[in-house]
XYZ file of C-alpha atoms in Angstrom:
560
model
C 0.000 0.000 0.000
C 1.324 3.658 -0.884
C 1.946 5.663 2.123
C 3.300 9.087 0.899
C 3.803 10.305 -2.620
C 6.497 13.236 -2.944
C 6.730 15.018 -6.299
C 10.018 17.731 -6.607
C 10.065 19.544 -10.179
C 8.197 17.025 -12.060
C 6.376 18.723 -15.380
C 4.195 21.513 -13.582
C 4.203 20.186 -9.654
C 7.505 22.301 -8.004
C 7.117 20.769 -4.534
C 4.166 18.396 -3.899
C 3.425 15.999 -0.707
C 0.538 13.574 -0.372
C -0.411 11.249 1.951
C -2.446 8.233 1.113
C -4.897 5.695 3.102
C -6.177 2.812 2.893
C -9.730 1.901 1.307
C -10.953 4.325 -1.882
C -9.747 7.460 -2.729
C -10.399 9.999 -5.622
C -8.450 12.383 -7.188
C -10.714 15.188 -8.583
C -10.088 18.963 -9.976
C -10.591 20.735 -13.204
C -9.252 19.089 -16.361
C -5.829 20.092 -17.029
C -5.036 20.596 -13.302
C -2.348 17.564 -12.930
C -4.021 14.749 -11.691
C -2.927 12.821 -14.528
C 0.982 14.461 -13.995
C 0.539 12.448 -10.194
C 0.003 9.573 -11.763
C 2.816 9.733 -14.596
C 5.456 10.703 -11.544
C 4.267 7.580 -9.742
C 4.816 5.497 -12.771
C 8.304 7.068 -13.028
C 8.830 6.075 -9.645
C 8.098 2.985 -10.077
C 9.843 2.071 -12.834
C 8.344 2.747 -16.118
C 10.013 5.037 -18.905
C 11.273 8.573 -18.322
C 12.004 11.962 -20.599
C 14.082 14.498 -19.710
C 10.963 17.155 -21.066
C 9.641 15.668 -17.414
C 11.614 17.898 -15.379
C 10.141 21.403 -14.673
C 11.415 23.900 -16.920
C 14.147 26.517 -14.893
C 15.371 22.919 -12.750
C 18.488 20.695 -13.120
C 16.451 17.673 -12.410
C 13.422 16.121 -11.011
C 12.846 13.954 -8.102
C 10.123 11.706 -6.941
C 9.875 9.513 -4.145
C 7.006 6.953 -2.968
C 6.784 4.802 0.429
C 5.113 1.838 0.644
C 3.895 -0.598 3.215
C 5.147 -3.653 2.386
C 2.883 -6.934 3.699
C 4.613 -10.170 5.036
C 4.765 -12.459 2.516
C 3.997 -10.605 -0.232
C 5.579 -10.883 -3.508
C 7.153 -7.423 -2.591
C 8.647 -8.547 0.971
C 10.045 -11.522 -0.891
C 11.665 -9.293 -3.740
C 13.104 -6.917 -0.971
C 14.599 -9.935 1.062
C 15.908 -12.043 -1.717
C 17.959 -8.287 -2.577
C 18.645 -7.651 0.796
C 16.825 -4.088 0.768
C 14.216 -4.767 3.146
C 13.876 -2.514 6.138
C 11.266 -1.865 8.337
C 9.765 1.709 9.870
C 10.047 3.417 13.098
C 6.605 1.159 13.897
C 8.389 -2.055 12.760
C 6.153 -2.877 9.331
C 8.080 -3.754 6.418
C 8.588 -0.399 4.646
C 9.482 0.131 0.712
C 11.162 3.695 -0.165
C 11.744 4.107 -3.964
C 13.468 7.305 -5.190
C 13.879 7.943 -8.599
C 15.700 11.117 -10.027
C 15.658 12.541 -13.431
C 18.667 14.731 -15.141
C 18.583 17.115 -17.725
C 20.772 14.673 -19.761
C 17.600 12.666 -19.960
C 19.091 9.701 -17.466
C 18.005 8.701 -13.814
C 19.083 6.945 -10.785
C 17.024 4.643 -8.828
C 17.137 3.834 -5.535
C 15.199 1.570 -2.791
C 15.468 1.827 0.896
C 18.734 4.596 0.595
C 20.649 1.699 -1.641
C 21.204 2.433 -5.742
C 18.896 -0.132 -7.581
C 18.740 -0.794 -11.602
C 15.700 0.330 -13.174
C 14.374 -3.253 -13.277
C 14.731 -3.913 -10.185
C 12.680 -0.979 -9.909
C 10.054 -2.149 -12.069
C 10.064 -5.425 -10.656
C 9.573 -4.046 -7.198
C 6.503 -1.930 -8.890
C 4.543 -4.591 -10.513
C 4.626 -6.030 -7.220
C 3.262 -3.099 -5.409
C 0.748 -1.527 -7.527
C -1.459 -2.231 -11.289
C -1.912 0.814 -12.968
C -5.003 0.926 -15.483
C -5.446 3.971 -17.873
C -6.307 4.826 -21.210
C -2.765 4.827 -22.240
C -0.900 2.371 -19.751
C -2.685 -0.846 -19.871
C -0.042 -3.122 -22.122
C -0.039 -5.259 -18.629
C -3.553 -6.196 -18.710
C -2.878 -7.179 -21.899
C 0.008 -9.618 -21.285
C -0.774 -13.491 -21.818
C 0.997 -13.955 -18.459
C -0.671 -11.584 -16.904
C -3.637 -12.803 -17.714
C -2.713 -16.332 -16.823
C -1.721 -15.026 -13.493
C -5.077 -13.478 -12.604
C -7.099 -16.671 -13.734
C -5.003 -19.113 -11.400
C -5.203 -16.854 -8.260
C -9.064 -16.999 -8.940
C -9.249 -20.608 -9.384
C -6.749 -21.419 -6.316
C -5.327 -24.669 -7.132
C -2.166 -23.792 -5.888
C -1.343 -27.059 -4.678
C -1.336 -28.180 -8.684
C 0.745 -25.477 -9.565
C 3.758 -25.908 -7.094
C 3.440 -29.726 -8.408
C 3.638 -28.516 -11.739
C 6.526 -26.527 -11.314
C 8.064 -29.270 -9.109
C 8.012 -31.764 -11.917
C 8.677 -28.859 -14.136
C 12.472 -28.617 -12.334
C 12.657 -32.187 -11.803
C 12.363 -33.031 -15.380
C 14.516 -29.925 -16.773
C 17.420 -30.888 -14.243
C 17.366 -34.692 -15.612
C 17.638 -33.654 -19.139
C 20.155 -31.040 -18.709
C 22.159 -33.634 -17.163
C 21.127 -36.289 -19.953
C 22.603 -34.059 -22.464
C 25.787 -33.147 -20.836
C 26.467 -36.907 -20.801
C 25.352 -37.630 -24.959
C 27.871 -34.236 -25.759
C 30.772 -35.511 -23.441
C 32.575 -37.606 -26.181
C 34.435 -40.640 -23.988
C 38.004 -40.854 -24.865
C 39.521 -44.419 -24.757
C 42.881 -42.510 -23.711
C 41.435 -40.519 -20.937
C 40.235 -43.812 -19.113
C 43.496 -45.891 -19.974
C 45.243 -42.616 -18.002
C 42.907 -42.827 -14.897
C 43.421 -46.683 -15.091
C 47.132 -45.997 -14.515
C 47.627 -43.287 -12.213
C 44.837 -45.104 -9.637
C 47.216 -48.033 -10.196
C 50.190 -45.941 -8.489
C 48.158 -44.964 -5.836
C 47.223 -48.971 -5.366
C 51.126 -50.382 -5.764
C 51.706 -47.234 -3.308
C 49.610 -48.674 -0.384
C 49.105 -45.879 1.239
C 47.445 -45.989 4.622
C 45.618 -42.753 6.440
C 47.535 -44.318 9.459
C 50.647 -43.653 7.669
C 49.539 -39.968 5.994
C 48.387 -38.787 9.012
C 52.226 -39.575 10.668
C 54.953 -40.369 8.581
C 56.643 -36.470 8.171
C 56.385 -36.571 12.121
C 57.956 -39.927 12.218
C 60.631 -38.936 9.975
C 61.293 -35.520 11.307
C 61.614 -37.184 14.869
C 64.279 -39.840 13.426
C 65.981 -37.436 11.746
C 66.683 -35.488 14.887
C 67.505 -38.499 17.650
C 70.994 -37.938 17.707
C 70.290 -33.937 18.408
C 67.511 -35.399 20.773
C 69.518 -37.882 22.582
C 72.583 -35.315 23.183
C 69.744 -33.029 25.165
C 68.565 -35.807 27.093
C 71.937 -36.978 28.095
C 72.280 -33.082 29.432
C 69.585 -33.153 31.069
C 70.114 -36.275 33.172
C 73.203 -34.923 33.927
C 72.327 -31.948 35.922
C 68.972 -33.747 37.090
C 70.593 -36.797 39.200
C 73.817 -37.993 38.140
C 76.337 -38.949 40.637
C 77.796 -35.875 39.906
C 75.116 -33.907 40.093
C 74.435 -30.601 42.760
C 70.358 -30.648 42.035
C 69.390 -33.559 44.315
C 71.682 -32.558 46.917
C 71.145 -29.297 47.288
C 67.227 -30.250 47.523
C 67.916 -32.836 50.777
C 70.031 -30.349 52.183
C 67.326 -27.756 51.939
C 64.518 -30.190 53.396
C 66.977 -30.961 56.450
C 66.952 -27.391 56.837
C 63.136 -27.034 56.607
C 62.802 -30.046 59.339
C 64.951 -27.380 61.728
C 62.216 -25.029 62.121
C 59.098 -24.932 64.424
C 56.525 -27.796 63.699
C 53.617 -25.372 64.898
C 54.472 -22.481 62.405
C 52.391 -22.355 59.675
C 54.328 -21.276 56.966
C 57.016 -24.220 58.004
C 54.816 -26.555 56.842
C 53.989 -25.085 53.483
C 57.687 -25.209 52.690
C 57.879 -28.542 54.056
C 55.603 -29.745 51.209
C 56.501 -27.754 48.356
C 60.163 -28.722 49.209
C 59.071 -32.559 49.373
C 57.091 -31.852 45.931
C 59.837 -30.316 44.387
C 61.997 -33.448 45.274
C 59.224 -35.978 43.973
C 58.804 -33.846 40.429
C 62.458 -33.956 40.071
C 62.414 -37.945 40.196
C 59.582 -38.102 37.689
C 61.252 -35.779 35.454
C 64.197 -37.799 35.352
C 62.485 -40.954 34.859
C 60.833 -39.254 31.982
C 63.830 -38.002 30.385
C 65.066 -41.387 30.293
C 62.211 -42.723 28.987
C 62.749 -40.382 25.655
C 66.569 -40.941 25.504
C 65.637 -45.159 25.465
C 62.652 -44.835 22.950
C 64.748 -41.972 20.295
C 67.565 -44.506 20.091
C 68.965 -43.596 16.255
C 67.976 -46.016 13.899
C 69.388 -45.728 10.619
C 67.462 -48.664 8.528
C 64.202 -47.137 9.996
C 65.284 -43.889 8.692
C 66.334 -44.851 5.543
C 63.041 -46.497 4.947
C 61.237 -43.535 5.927
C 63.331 -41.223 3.923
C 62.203 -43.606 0.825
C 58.559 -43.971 1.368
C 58.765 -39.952 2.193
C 60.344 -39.356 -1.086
C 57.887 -41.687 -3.038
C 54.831 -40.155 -1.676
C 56.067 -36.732 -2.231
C 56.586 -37.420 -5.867
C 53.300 -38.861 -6.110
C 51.734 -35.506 -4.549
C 53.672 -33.202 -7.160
C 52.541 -35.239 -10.037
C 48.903 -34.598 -8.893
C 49.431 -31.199 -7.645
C 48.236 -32.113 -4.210
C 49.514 -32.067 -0.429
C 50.917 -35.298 0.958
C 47.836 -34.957 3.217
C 45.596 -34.752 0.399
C 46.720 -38.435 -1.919
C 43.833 -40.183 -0.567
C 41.067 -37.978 -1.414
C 42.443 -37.488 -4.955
C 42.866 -41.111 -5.145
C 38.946 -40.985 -4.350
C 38.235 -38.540 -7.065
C 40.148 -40.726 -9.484
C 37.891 -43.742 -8.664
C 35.166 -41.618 -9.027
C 35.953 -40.556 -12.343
C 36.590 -43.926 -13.346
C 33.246 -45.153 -12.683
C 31.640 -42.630 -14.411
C 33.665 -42.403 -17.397
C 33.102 -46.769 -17.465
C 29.289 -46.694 -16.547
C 28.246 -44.081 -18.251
C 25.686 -46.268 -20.905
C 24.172 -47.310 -17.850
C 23.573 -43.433 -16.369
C 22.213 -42.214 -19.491
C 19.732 -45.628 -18.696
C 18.754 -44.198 -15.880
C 18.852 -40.801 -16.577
C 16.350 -41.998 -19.454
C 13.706 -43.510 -17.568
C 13.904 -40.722 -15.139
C 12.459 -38.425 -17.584
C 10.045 -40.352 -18.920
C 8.593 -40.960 -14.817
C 9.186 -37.222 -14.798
C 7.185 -36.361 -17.763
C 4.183 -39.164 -17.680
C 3.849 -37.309 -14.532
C 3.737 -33.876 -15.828
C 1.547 -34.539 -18.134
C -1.041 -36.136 -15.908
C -0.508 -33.484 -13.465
C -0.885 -30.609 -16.566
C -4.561 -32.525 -17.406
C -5.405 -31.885 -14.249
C -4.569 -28.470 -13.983
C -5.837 -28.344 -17.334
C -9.428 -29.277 -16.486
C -9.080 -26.628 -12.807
C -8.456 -23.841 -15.546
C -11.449 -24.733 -17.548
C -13.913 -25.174 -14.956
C -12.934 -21.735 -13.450
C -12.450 -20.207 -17.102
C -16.463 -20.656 -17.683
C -17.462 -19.415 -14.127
C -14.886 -16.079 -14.513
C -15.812 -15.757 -18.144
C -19.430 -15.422 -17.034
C -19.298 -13.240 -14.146
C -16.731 -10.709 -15.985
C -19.213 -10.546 -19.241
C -22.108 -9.598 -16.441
C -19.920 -6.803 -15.049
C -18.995 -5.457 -18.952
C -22.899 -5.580 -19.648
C -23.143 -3.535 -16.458
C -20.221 -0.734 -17.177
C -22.321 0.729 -20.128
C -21.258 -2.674 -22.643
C -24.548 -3.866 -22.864
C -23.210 -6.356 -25.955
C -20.077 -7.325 -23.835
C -19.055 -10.409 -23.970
C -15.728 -12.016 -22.352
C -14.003 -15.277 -22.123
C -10.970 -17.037 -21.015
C -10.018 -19.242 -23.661
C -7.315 -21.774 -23.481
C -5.119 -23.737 -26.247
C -2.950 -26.494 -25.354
C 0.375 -25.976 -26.748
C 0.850 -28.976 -29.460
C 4.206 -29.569 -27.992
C 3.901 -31.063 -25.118
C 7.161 -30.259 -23.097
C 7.283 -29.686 -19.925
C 6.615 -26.262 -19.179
C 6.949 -24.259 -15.888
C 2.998 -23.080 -15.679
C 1.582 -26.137 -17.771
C 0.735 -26.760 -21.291
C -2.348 -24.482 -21.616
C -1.784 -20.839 -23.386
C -4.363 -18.777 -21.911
C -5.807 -15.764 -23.384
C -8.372 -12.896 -22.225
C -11.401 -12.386 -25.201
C -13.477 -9.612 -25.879
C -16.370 -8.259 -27.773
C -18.096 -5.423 -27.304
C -20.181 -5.625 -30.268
C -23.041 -7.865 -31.415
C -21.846 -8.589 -34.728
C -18.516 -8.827 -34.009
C -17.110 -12.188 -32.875
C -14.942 -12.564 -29.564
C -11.152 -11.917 -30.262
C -8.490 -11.552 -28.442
C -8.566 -8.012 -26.389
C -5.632 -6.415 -27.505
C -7.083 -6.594 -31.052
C -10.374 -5.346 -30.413
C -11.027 -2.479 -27.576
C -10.877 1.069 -27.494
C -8.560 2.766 -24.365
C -12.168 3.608 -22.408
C -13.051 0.084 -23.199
C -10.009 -1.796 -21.861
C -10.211 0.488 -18.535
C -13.472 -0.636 -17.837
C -12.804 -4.177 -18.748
C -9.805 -4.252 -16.714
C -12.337 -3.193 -13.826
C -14.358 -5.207 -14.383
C -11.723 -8.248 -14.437
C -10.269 -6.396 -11.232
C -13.901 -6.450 -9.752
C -14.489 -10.220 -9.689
C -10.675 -11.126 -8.909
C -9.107 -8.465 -6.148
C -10.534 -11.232 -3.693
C -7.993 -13.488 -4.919
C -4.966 -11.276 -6.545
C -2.202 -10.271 -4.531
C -1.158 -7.119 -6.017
C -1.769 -4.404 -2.976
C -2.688 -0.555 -4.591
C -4.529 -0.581 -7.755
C -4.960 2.645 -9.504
C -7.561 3.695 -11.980
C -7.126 7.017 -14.407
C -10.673 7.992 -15.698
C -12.211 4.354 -15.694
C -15.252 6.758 -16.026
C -14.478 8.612 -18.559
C -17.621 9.419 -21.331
C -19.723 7.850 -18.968
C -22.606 8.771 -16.082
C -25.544 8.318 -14.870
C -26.361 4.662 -13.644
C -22.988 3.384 -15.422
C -20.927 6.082 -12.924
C -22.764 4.581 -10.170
C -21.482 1.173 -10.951
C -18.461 2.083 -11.825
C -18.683 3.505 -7.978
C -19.760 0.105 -6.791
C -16.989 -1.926 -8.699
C -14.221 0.316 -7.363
C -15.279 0.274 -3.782
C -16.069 -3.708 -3.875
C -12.093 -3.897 -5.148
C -11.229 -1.691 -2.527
C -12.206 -4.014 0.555
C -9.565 -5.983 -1.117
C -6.550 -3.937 -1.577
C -6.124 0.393 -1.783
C -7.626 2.077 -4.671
C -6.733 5.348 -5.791
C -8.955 6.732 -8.522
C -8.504 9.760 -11.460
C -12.045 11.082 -11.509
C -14.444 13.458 -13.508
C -17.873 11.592 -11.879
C -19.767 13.107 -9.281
C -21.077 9.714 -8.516
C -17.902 7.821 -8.257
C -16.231 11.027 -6.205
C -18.773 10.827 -3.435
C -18.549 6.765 -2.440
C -15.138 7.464 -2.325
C -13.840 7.524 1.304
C -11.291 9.875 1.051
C -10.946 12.838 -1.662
C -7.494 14.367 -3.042
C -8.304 18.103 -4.776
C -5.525 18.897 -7.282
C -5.472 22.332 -8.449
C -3.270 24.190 -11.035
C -2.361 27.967 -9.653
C -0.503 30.929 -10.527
C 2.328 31.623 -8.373
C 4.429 34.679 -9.331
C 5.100 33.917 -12.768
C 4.539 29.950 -12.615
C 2.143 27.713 -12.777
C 2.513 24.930 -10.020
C 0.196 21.835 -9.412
C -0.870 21.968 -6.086
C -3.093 18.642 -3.912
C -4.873 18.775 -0.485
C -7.093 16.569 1.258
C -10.762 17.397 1.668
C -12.308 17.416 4.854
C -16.493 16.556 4.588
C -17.422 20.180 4.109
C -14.913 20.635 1.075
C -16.071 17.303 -0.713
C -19.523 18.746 -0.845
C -18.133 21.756 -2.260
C -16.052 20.323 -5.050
C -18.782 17.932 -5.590
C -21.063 20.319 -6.226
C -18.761 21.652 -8.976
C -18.793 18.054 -10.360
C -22.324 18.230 -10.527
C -22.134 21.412 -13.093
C -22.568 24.212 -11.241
C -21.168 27.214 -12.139
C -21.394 28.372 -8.971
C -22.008 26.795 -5.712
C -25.579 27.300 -4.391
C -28.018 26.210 -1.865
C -29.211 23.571 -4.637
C -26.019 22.618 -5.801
C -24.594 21.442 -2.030
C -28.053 19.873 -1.589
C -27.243 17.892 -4.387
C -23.739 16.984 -3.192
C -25.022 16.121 0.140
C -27.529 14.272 -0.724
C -25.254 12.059 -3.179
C -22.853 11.712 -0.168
C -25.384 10.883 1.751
C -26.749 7.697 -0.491
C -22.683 6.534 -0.929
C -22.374 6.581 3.016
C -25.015 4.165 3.136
């Protein structure tokens, strides 16, 4: 839903601010005014194309900006999250912010949330948060997708569809892989190589045991003469019989036995004394222990240098760590296998797809006969509502064709397609071949009418649905609008005093002379100014005591 709407040097509006609510509201004033300029900077904003001849004449460049509140879950929140842009207000909703700014050179920067988007990103993020429909900006009404779209949200087999595209994915990801393999030629040579150089790794025998020690081992060897040299030093000073260390340790325990046995502190020396004496004996013993077990051995080493040397060639000529041999040993097997069973994955890989596609297709008849059955029921209720908006010939229908090639396709195998005639003696067709711009508006209301329930798409505006209509038609054009709008927010261009006043809120936009220049200007009407510019809807060239009967009375009949 749009929040806030500013407009900075944008045609004729200099500085403009509008806030928006939820539920229906019109935008009325004079023709000529700017209503219609609101609605072009909002399209800017989100997304859609841009001239430089859009900036205010005198400015280096024009700015608009529109914030949004974005529902969980929406297609919106999902776009924002999946581009890490989404941020949330000072209340904690999800909030939207898209900036766009024109130049004089004719090129603009978009942004979302403070961060610099790409213009389809922008118009991504649009679709998603609004459907324009005027007499000139309708081509997505008019899109086969589009139109697909709105059909499956009213009939709601969504279950069907998120098989569909399961088995879709399924069966694209088995054939991509089926045709890798049938353009992989197999070259006798390549196998014969792998053949050999897992054979190396085989007359190798090499152990993880082994990796995981054998530069330790060696390194350890290498070093027991340098090793045994420190031990013998240490020994030496620890308890030889030449050695100070001991003795001076009993001599300083007899002295500790001299002093008083009730003083404290005696005692505390006493024991770390007779500690001292007892870590002293178990680091000799442990000394001697590594002297015994690092006795040189020059066979062992010369066997470890060997096997060292072997398994360091073997790592260069696969470019790999000592540490990793074993898991490119793995790889090699792996490649093996694949490169010698490869008839038999293509087998497989085979039957796969045909599961995956006698699936699809009895899945796609399915969804097939879920689109028909709601086809007919839409087809009817949207013809009812074109007889209604001054069509009284209007005729719609859904129609589907099944493609003739029946590959798996992401939505199905049914092309779907929105009909029209407005005409008795002209046959349906499809409706970008046969309506006028007033027509499609008020088709794409009526469509809008008997689908908002089930379409996700949160602000929908209409610019002069009404247009070259009144009387009865305005009223239901009134009806349709508001019936949409207990559905999502509805912002309406208006000329109809009857489509003004069910409205429930009102935006005046008024063109004024200030100085020298003529600025578009926008306010909110409180109840006393709707019947006023309602009044001037109604005609009159001048409000009377009739005329704001008249506007009362007709906001009086929409309130009920």
């Amino acid at each position: 839903m749009i929040k806030n709407l500013q407009i900075k040097n944008f045609i004729l509006i200099d500085d403009l601010n509008i806030d928006f609510s939820s539920g229906l509201t019109a935008l009325t004033g004079e023709t000529g005014s700017g209503k219609s300029i609101i609605i072009n900077a909002l399209s800017a904003v989100l997304g859609q194309k841009i001239d430089k001849k859009m900036i205010r004449i005198g400015e280096p460049r024009a700015t608009v900006t529109a914030s949004f509140f974005v529902q969980a879950n929406s297609e919106a929140a999902t776009i924002l999250k999946d581009l890490a842009l989404d941020e949330k207000d000072e209340g904690g909703e999800n909030e939207c912010i898209l900036r766009r700014i024109i130049s004089e050179n004719g090129r603009s920067s978009a942004y979302c949330n403070s961060m610099a988007i790409t213009v389809s990103t922008m118009q991504r993020l649009g679709n998603a948060l609004t459907d324009i429909h005027s007499q000139h900006q309708n081509t997505r009404m008019l899109n086969p997708q589009y139109q697909r779209g709105i059909l499956d949200a009213y009939g709601r087999y969504t279950e069907t569809l998120r098989k569909i595209r399961e088995l879709h994915q399924d069966w694209k990801t088995a054939q991509n892989s089926l045709d890798e393999m049938r353009h992989e030629l197999i070259d006798d040579g390549k196998i014969e190589l792998i053949q050999y150089q897992i054979e190396e790794f085989e007359n190798a025998e090499i152990s993880r045991d082994e990796i995981e020690h054998i530069e330790n081992d060696h390194r350890l060897l290498a070093n027991s003469d340098t090793i045994q040299q420190t031990c013998a030093e240490i020994i030496s000073i620890l308890g030889d019989d030449y050695s100070q260390l001991p003795k001076f340790l009993k001599n300083l325990a007899s002295s500790a036995d001299t002093l008083p046995p009730d003083l404290p502190a005696a005692r505390n020396l006493r024991s770390l004394l007779g500690q001292a004496n007892m870590s002293l004996t178990e680091a000799q013993q442990e000394v001697e222990y590594i002297a015994k077990s690092m006795a040189s051995d020059p066979e062992r080493l010369k066997y470890l240098d060997s096997r060292l040397s072997a398994l360091h060639d073997l790592a260069r000529k696969h470019q790999v760590p000592i540490s990793e041999l074993l898991v490119k040993y793995k790889s090699l097997s792996d490649d093996l296998e694949s490169l010698t069973t490869r008839d038999v994955q293509i087998a497989l890989t085979e039957e796969k797809i045909r599961e995956t596609r006698a699936s699809f297709n009895q899945t796609a008849r399915k969804l097939t006969s879920a689109r028909l059955k709601s086809a007919k029921k839409l087809s009817q209720s949207i013809s009812t509502s074109m007889q209604q908006l001054d069509m009284p010939h209007g005729k719609f229908e859904v129609h589907l064709n099944t493609y003739e090639d029946d590959t798996p396709k992401p939505n199905g195998l049914d092309q779907i397609t929105f009909n029209v005639s407005t005409n008795p003696d002209l046959p349906l067709d499809n409706m970008s071949h046969v309506v006028s711009g007033g027509e499609l508006s008020r088709i794409s209301l009526a469509i809008q009418a008997n689908t908002a329930k089930h379409t996700a798409v949160p602000t929908v505006i209409y610019d002069e649905v009404d247009s070259g209509i009144g009387g009865d038609t305005a009223n239901t054009v009134g009806q349709n609008l508001l019936a949409i709008s207990e559905y999502c927010q509805v912002i309406c261009i208006t000329h109809s005093p009857q489509v003004a006043s069910i409205c429930d809120h009102q935006i005046l936009v008024t063109k004024e002379l200030c100085g020298k220049r003529t600025v578009t200007k926008a306010r909110l009407l409180d109840c006393n100014e709707r019947e006023t510019e309602i009044s001037r809807m109604l005609g009159a060239k001048s409000i009377t005591v009739s005329s704001l009967a008249h506007a009362k009375d007709l906001l009086k009949r929409s309130a009920q």
